[in-house]
Coordinates of C-alpha atoms in Angstrom, one line a residue:
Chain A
X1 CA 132.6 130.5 85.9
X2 CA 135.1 133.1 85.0
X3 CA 136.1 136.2 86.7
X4 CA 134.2 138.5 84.2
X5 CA 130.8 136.4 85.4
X6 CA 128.0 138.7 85.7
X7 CA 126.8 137.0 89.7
X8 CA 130.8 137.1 90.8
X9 CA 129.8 141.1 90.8
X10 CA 126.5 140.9 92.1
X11 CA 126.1 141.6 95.4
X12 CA 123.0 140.1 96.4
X13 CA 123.7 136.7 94.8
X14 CA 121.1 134.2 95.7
X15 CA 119.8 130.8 94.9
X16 CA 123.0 129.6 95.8
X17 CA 123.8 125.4 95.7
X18 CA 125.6 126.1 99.0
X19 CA 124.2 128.1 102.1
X20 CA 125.9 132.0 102.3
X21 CA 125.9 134.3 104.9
X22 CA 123.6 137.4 105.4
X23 CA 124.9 140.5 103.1
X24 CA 125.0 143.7 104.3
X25 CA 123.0 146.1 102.3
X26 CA 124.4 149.2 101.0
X27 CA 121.9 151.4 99.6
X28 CA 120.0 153.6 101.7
X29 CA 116.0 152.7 102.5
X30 CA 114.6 156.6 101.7
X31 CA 116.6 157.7 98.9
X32 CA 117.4 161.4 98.1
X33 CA 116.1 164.0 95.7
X34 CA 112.2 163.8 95.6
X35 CA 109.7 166.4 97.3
X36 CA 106.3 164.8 98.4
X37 CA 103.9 164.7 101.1
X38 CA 106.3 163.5 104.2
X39 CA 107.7 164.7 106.8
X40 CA 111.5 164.8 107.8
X41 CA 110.2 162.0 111.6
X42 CA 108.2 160.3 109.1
X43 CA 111.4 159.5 106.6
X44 CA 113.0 158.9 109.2
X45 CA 111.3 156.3 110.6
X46 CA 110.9 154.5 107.1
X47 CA 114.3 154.6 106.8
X48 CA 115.3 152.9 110.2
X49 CA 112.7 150.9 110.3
X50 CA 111.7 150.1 106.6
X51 CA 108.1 150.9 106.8
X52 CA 105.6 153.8 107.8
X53 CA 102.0 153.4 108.7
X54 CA 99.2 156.0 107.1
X55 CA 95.8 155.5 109.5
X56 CA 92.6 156.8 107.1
X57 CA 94.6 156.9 103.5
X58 CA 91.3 155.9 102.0
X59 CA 88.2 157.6 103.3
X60 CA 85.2 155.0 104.8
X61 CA 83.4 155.9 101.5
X62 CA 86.2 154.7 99.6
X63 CA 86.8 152.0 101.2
X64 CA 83.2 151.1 100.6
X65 CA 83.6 151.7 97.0
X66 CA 86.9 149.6 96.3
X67 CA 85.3 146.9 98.6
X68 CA 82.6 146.5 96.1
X69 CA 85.1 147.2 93.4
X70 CA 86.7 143.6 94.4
X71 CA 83.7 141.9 94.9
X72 CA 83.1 142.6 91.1
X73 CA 85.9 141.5 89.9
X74 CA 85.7 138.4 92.2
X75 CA 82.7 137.4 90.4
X76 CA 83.1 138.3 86.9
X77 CA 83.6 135.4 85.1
X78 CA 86.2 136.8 81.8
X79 CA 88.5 138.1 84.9
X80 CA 88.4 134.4 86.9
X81 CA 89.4 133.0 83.7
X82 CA 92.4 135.6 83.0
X83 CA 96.1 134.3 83.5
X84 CA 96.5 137.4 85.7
X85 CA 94.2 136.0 88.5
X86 CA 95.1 133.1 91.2
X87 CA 92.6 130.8 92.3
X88 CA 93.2 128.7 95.6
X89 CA 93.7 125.2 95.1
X90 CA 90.9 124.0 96.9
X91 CA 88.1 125.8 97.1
X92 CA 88.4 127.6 93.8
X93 CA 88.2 131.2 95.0
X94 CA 89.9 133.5 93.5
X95 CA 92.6 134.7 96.3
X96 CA 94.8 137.3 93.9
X97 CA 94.1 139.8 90.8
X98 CA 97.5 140.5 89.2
X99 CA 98.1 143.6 86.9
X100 CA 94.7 144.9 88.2
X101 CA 95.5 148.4 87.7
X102 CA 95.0 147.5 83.8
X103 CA 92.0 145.7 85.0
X104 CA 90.3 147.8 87.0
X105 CA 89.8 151.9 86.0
X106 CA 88.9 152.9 90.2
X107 CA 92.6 150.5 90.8
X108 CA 94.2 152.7 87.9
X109 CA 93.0 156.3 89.8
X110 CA 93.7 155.0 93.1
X111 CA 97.6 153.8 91.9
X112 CA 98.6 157.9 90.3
X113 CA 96.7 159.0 93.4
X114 CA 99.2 161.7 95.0
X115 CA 98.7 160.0 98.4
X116 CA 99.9 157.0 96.9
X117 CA 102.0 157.6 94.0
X118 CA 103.9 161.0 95.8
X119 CA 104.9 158.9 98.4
X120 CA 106.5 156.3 96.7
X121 CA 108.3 158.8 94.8
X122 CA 109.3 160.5 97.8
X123 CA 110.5 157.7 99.4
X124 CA 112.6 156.4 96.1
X125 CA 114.1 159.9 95.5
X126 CA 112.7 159.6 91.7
X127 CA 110.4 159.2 89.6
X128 CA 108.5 155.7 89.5
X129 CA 106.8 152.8 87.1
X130 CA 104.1 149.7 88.5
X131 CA 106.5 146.7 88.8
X132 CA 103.5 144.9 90.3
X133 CA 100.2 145.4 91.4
X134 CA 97.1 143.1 92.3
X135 CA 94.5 142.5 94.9
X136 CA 94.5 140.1 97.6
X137 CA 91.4 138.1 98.9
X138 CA 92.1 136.6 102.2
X139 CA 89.0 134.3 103.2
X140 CA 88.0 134.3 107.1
X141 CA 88.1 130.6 109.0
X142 CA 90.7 129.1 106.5
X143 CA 92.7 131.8 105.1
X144 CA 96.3 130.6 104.4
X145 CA 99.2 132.7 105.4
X146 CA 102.7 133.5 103.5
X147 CA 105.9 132.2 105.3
X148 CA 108.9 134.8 105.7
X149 CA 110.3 136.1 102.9
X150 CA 112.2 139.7 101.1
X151 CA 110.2 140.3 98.0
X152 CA 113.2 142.2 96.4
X153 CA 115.4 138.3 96.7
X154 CA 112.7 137.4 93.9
X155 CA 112.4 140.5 92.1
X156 CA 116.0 140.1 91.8
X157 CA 116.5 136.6 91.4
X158 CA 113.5 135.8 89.4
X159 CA 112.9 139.6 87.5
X160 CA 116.1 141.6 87.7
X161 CA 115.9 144.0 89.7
X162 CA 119.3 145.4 90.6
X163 CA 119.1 146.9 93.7
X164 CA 116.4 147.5 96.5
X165 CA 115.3 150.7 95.1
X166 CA 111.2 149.7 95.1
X167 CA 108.7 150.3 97.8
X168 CA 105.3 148.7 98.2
X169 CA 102.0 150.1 99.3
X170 CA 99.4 147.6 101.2
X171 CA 95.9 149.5 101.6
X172 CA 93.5 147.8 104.1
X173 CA 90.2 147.3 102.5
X174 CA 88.9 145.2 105.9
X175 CA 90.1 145.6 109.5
X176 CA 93.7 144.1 110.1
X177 CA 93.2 143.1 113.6
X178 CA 96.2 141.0 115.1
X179 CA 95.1 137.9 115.0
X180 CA 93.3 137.5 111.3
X181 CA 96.7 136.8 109.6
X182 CA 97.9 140.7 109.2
X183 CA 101.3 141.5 107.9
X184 CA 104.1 140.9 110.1
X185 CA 107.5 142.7 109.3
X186 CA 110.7 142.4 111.2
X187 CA 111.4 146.4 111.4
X188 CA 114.9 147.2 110.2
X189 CA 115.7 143.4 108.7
X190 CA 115.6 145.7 105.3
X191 CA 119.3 146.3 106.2
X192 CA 120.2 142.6 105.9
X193 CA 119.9 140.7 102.4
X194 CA 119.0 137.3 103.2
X195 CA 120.0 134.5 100.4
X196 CA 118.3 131.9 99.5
X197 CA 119.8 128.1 98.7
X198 CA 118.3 126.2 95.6
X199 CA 118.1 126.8 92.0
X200 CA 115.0 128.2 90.6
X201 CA 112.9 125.8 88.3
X202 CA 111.6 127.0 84.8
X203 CA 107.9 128.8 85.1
X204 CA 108.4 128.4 88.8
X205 CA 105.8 131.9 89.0
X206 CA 103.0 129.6 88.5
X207 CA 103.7 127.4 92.0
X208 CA 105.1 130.4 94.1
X209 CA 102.4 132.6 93.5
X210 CA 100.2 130.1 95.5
X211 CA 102.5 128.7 97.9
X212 CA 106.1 129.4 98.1
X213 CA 109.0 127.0 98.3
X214 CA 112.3 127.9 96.6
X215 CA 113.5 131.4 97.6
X216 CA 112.2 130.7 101.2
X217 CA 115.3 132.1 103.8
X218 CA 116.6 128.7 106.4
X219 CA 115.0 128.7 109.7
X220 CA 118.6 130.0 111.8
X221 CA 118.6 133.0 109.3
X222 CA 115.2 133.6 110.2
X223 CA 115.6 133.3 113.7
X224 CA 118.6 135.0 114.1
X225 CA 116.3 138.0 112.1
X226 CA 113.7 138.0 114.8
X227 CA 116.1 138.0 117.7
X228 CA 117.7 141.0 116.2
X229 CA 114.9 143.2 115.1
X230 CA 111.9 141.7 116.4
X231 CA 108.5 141.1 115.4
X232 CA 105.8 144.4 114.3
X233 CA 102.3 143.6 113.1
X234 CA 100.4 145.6 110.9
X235 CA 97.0 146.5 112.6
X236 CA 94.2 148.9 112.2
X237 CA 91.2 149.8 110.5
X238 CA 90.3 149.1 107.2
X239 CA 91.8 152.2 105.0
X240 CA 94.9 152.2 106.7
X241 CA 97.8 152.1 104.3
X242 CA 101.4 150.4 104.8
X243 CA 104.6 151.4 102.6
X244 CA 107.7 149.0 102.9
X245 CA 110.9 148.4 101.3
X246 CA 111.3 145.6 98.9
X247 CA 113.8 144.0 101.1
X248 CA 111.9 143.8 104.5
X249 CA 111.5 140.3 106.1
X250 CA 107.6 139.7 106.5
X251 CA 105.0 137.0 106.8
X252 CA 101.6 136.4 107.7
X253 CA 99.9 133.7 109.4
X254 CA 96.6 131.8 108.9
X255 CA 93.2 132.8 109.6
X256 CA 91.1 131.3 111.4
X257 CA 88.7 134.0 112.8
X258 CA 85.2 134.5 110.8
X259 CA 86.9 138.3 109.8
X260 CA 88.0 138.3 106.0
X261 CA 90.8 140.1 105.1
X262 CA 91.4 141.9 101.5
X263 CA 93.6 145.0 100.3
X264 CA 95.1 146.5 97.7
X265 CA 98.6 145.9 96.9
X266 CA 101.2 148.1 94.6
X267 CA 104.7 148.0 94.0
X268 CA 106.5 151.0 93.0
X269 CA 110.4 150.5 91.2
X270 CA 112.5 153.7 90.2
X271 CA 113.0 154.4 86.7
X272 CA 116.5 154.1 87.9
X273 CA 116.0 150.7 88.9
X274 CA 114.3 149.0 85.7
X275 CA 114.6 145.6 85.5
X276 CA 117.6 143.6 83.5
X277 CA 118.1 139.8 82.9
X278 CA 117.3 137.4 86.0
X279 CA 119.7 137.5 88.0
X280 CA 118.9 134.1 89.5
X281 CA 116.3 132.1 87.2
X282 CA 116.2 130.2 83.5
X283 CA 114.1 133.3 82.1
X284 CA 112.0 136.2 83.5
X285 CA 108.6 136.1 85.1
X286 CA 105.8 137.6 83.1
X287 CA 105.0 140.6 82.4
X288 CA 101.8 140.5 84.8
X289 CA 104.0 139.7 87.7
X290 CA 107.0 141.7 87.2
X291 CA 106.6 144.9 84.3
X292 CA 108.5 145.9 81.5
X293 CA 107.3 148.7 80.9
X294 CA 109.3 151.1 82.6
X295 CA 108.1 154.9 81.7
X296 CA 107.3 157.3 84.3
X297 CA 103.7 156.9 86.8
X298 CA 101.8 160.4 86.0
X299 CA 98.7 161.7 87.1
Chain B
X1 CA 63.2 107.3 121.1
X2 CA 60.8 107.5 124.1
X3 CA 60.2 110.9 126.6
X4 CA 62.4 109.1 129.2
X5 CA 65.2 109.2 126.6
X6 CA 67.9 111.0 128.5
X7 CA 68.9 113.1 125.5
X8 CA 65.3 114.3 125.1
X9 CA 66.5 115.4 128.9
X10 CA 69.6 116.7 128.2
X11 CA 69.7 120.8 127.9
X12 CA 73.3 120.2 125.5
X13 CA 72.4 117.9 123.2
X14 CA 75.0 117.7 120.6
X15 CA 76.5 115.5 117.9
X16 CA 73.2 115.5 116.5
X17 CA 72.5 114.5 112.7
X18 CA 70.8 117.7 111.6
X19 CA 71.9 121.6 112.5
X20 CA 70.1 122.7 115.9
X21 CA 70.4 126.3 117.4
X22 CA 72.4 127.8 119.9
X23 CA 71.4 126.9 123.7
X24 CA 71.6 129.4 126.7
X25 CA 73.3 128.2 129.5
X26 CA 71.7 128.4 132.8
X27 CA 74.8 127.5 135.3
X28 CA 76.5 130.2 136.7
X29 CA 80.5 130.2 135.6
X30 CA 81.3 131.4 139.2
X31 CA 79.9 129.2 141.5
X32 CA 79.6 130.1 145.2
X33 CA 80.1 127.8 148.3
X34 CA 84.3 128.0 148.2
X35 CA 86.6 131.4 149.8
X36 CA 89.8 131.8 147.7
X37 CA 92.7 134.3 146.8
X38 CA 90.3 136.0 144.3
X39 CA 88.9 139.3 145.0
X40 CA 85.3 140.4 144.0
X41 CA 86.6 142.4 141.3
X42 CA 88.0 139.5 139.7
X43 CA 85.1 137.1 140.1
X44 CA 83.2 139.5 138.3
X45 CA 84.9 139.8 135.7
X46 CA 85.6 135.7 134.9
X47 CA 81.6 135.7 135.6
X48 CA 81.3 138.2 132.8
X49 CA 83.6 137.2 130.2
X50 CA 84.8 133.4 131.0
X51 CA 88.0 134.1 131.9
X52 CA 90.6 135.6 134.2
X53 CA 94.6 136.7 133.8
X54 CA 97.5 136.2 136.5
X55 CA 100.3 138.2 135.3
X56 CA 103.6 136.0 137.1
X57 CA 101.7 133.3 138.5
X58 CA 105.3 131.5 138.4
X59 CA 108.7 133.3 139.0
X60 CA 111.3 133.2 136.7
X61 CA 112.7 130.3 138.6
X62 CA 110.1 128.2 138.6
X63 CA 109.0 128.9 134.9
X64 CA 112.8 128.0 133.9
X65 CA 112.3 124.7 136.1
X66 CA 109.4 123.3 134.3
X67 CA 111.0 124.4 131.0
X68 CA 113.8 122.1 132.1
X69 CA 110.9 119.5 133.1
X70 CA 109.0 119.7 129.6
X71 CA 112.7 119.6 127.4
X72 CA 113.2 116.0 130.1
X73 CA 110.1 114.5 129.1
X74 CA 109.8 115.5 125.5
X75 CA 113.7 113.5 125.3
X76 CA 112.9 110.6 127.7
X77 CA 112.2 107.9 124.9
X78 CA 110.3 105.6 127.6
X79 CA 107.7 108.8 127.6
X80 CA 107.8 109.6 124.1
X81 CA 106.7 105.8 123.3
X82 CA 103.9 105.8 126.2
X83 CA 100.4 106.2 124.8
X84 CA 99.4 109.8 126.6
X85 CA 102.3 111.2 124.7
X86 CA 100.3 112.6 121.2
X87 CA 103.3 113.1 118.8
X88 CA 103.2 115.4 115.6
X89 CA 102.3 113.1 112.6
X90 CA 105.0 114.5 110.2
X91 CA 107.9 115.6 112.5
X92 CA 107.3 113.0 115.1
X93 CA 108.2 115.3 117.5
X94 CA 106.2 115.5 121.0
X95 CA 103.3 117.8 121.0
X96 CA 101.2 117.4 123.6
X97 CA 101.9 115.0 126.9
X98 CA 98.2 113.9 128.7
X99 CA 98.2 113.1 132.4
X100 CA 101.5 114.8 133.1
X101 CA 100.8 115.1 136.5
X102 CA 101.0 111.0 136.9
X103 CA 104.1 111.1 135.3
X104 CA 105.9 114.0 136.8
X105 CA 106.4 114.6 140.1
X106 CA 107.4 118.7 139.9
X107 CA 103.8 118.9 137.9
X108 CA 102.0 117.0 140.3
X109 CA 103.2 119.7 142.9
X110 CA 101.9 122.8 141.0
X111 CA 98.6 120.8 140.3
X112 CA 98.2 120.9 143.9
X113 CA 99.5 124.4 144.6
X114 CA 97.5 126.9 146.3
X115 CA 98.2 129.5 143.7
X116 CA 96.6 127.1 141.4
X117 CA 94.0 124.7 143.3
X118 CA 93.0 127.1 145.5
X119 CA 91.6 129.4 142.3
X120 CA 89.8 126.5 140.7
X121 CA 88.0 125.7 144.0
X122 CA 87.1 129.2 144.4
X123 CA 86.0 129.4 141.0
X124 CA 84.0 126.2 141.1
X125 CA 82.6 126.5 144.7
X126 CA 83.5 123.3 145.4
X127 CA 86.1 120.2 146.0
X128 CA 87.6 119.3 142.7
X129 CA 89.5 117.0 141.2
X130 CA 91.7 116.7 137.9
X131 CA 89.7 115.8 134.5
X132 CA 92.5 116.3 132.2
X133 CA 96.3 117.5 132.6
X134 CA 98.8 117.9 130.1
X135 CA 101.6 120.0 128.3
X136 CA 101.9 121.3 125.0
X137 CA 104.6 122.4 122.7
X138 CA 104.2 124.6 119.8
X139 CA 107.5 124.5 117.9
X140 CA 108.5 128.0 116.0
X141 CA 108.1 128.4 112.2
X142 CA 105.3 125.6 111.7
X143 CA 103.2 125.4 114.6
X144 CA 99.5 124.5 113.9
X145 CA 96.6 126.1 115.8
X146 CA 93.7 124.9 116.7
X147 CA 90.3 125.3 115.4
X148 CA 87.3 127.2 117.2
X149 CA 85.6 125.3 119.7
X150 CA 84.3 124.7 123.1
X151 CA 85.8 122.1 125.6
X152 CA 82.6 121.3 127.3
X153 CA 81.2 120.4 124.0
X154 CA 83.5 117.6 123.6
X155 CA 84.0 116.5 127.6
X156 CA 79.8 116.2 127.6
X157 CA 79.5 114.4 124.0
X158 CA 82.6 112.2 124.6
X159 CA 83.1 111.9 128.3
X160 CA 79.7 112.2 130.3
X161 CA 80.6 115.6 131.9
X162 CA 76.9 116.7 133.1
X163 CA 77.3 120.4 133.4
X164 CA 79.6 123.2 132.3
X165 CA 81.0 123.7 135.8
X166 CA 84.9 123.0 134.9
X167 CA 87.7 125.2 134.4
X168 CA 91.2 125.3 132.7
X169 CA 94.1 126.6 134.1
X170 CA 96.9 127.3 130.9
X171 CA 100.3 128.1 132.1
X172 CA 102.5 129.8 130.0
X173 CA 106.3 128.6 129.9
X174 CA 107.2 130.9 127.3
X175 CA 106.1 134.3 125.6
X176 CA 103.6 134.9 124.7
X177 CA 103.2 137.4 121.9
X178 CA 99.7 138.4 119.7
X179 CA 101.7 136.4 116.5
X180 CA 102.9 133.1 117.9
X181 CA 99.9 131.3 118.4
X182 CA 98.2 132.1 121.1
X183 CA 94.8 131.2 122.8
X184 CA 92.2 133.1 121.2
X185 CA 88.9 133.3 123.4
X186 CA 85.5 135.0 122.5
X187 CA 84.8 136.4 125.9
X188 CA 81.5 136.0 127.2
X189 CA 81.2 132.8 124.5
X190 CA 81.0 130.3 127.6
X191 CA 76.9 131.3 128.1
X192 CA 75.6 130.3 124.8
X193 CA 76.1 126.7 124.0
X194 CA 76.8 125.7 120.7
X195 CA 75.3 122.0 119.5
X196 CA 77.5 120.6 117.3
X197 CA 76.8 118.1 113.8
X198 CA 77.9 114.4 113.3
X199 CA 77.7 111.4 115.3
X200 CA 80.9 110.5 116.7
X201 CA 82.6 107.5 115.9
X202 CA 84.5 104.6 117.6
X203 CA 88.0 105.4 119.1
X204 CA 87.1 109.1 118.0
X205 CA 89.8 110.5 120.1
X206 CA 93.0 109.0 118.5
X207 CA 92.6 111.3 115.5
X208 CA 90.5 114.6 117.5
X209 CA 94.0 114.9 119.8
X210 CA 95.8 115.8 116.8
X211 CA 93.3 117.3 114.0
X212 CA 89.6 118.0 115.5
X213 CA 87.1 117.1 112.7
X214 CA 84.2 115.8 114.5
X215 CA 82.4 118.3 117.3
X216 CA 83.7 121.4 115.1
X217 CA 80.9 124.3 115.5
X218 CA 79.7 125.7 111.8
X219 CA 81.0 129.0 110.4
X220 CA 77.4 130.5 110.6
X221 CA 77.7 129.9 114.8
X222 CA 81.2 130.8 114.9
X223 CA 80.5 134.0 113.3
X224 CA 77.6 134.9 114.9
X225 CA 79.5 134.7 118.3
X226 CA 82.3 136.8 116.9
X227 CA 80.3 139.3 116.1
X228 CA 78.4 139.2 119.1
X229 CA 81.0 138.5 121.7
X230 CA 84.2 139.9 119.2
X231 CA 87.9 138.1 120.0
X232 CA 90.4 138.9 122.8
X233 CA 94.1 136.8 122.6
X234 CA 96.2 135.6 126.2
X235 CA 99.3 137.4 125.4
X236 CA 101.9 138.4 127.9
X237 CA 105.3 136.9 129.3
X238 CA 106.1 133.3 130.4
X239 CA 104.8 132.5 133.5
X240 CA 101.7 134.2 133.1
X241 CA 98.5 132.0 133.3
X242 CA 94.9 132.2 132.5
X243 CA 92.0 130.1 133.9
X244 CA 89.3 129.8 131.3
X245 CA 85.7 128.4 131.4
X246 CA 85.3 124.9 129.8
X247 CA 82.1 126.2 127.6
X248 CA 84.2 129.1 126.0
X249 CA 84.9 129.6 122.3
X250 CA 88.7 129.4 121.8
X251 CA 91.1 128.5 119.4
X252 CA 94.6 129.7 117.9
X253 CA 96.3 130.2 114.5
X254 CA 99.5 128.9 113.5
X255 CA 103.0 129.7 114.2
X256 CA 105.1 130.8 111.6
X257 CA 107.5 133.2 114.0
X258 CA 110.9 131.7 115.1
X259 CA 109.4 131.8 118.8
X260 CA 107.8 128.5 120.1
X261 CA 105.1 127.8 122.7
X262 CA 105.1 125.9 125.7
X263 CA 102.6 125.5 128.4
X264 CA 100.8 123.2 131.3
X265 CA 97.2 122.5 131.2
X266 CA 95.5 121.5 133.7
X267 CA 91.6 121.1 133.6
X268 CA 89.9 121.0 137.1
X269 CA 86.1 119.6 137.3
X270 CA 83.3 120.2 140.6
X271 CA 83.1 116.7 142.5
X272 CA 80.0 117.8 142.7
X273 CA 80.0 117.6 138.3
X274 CA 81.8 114.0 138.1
X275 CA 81.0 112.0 134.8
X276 CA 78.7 109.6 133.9
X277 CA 78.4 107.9 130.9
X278 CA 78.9 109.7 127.3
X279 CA 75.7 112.0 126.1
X280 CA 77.2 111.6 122.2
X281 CA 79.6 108.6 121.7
X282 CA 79.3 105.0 121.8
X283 CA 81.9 105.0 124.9
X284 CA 84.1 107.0 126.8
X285 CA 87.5 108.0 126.4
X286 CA 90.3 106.5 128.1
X287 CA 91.5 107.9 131.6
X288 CA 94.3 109.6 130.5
X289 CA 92.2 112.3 128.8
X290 CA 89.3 112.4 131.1
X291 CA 89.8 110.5 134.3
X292 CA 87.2 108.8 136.1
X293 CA 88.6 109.0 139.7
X294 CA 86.8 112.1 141.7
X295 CA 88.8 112.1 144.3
X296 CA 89.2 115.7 146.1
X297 CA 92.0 117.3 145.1
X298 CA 94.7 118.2 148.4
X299 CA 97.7 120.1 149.0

């Protein structure tokens, strides 16, 4: 390694042989220069705690209509064959659509929907591209959770991102009650970088996607999350939408009530953001998982 | 089989080859014939929905005394190789202890503590005497729940309990929070009885302590008391306790959370309800999980 080394100036390395510390981050959560549809207590509760709650962003009829809008693609046979969609091991059930805003025409309206796509820009200060979008399928009485993670340590590691400049929106499609393996978030752990220890394996995308095991933060970086921001759930009725920051520490746990869980997920990056080499991984992840193309969301 | 057949007698019959419907119970879940520390208030509502709250049934002190207590036994190797102690197949670590109350002297006490016997008599409307004690731990970050089901299902298949009039008394020894785990009960649950499919083996109880697969209600039941009866959680600090009905749906997800779960569990049964032989296994369980001494319980 010489001085010159591209990860001796990165400052979010991760991946690391060794354990590191937790990095401070330096760039801010909302980021400046972007009109849209929130308001100054809104921003700046995104901002400390590096999410924001929307109750009834989707009307019951559209919820209705994107509900049957999954159960479609469920069960179409050319999509359960497409790269793009995750099946679970087991039962064969498809569990996640990726890319489905090229799927999907309804998906595609819904993503440059000013609700959805002004507020991402609002909250990124810029203008903004789809780094990632898909659907999720969470089955009642044996849905599987996701143990902790930050989903910017893989878009950098494993995509490129350079910084945490990318927000995600999560729109219920059922009820998130808290006990049928909702979202949990650690509000205001988007401040802390956590790295990860372990090399990343070639075409490692096609394990994590279904169950994730390098990039996972250790247990006393974890814990010493929790005890300083504490656990939030994300609850409410289906239609309710959730933005967070790339960086945020979250999870969910099993499920184990008869209530099925499904939303809608999309990842907004700033144009200002677009994705370079891996930072952390033998070569980048598809472009169904992580985009490429990086011109400007417009209505 | 012959119409003097007891099961042709028996109102729960269960572990039966083929799918039967649900059963109404007829037995009250408050029984009179015992005065108590409850209020009427409070009956009525354990009558209605199965089960009953005590917000700091133990005091600080005491809860960080059997916290010191559990940590003692879970470390004292003569316990740890005794076979009541149910250790985690992977981990090897302790997760459950069964007739605590034999083994430790400051659990014995609480057993017998007005704050606690005095509520099951009143409950039960009887004398009463200790079917089943134990503690659990739930480590942080990869605790596993506990499928739905009913107690009484099992302690009438497995251990010759006649009739639904038993009750649990779960003490918390740490926080409980909606998203580490905890009891989930479908209030109201404890009137329907739900027959369960599969005869039960030999020795069924070595592998049911750790992973229930035998006496497991079908989704269709499970979901029809969901819907019917919905899903409320035991949250709330340590110290806290709930007594529960032995005929209610409950169960709990896993634990992903940094947080861990500890509690004592103590399951008191009417004298006037002691067992008699199994109603769905070949023979009955050892002692240690259902004991055959009715002796009145006294301070």
């Amino acid at each position: 390694m010489t001085l010159t080394d591209v990860r001796t100036e990165d400052r979010y390395r991760t991946r690391t042989p060794e354990p590191t510390g937790l990095i401070e981050r330096v760039e801010p959560t909302v980021w400046p220069g972007a009109d849209g549809p929130l308001d100054a207590a809104t921003l700046a509760g995104h901002e400390a705690r590096g999410y924001s709650q929307y109750a009834g962003l989707l009307s019951p009829n559209e919820v209705s209509a994107y509900r049957d809008e999954l159960a479609r693609l469920a069960a179409d046979e050319k999509v359960k064959a497409d790269e793009r969609t995750i099946v679970e091991k087991e039962s064969a059930e498809v569990r996640s659509i990726f890319e489905v805003h090229r799927i999907s025409e309804l998906i595609a309206e819904l993503v440059a929907d000013p609700r959805v796509l002004d507020r991402a820009r609002q909250i990124l200060g810029s203008e903004v591209y789809v780094h990632q979008s898909r659907v999720n399928y969470m089955p009642g009485f044996k849905g599987k959770g996701f143990y902790w993670h930050s989903d910017f340590e893989t878009w950098h590691a494993e995509d490129g991102m350079p910084l945490p400049r990318a927000v995600s929106m999560s729109i219920a499609l059922t009820d998130n009650y808290p006990f049928n393996g909702g979202l949990m978030v650690m509000p205001g752990s988007q401040r802390t970088f956590v790295p990860c220890v372990g090399e990343t394996p070639a075409d490692h995308y096609k394990a994590s996607l279904k169950e994730q095991e390098i990039g996972v933060p250790s247990r006393e970086h974890i814990a010493e999350l929790a005890q300083t921001y504490g656990i939030d759930q994300f609850t409410g009725p289906a239609g309710s939408a959730l933005l967070f920051d790339s960086n945020i520490m979250h999870g969910s746990g099993n499920n184990i009530t008869p209530f099925p869980r499904s939303n809608i997920f999309v990842v907004f990056n700033s144009v200002e953001n677009s994705l370079v080499e891996p930072y952390a991984a033998p070569s980048p992840r598809p472009d169904f998982v992580a985009s490429r193309t990086f011109t400007p969301l417009s209505r």
